[in-house]
Every structure is written in structure tokens, then in C-alpha cells.
XYZ file of C-alpha atoms in Angstrom:
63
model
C 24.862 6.303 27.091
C 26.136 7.896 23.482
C 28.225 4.406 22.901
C 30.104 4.527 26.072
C 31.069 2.519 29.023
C 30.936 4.524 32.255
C 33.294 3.583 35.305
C 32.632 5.455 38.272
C 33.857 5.229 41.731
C 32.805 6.882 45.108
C 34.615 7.356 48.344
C 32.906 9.619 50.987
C 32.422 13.140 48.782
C 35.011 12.270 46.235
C 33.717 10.455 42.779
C 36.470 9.576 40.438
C 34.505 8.636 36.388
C 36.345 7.215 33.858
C 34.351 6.904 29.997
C 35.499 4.382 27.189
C 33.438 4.459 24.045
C 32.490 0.739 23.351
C 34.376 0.472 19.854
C 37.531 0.610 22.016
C 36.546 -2.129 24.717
C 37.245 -5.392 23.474
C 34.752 -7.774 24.360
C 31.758 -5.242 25.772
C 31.266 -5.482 29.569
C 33.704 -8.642 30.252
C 36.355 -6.291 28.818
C 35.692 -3.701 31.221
C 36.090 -6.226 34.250
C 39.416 -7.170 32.444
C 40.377 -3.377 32.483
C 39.764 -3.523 36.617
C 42.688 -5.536 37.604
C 43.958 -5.294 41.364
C 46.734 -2.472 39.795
C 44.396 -0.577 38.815
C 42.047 -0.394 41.827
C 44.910 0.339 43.548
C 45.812 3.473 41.928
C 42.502 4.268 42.149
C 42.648 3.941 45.785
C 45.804 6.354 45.653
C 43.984 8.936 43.560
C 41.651 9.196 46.615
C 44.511 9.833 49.186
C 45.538 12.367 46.492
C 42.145 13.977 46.055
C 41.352 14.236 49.573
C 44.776 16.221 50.601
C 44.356 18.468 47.824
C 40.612 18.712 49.366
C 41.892 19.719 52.377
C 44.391 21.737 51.652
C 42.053 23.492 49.314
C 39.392 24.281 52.175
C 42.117 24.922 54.827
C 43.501 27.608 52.604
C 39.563 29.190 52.709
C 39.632 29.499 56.897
């Protein structure tokens, strides 16, 4: 896909995609797995919590 590595996670409604072009991944896909360490995943996790408020507030605001 144009020279790039696409991460993308899902939870319920919310996607969070993250794109590295491959000159900047050392290693090709193995380097990817080395970029998804349990610190990461967890503020990926977080982001969720954070996009989910926001969601709510967002369509609470709309009633």
C-alpha cells in the first residue's frame, strides 16, 4: 500500500490507524511487532477510554 506499513486497531465503533512508510521500519514486518511492545498497547488502550468520553460527550452535547 504506496510503501507503507498500516497498523490499525478496532474497539467497538472506534478504529485508531497508525502508517509508517517501510524505509523507516527497520527490519520490514518483524520491526513492526518490535514497535508493539506491552507500553504501547497500553496507551493504545488509553486512547480508547479517551476516544470514547470525548464520543460521548460529543453526542450528549447533540440531545
Amino acid at each position: 500500500m504506496n510503501q507503507k506499513f498500516i497498523i490499525k486497531f478496532e474497539q467497538g465503533i472506534l478504529e485508531q490507524s497508525y502508517k509508517l512508510a517501510e524505509t523507516d521500519v527497520t527490519g520490514g514486518v518483524n520491526g513492526i511487532f518490535e514497535l508493539l511492545d506491552e507500553t504501547f498497547i497500553n496507551q493504545v488502550l488509553s486512547n480508547f477510554i479517551n476516544m470514547r468520553t470525548h464520543f460521548i460527550e460529543a453526542y450528549n452535547r447533540c440531545e
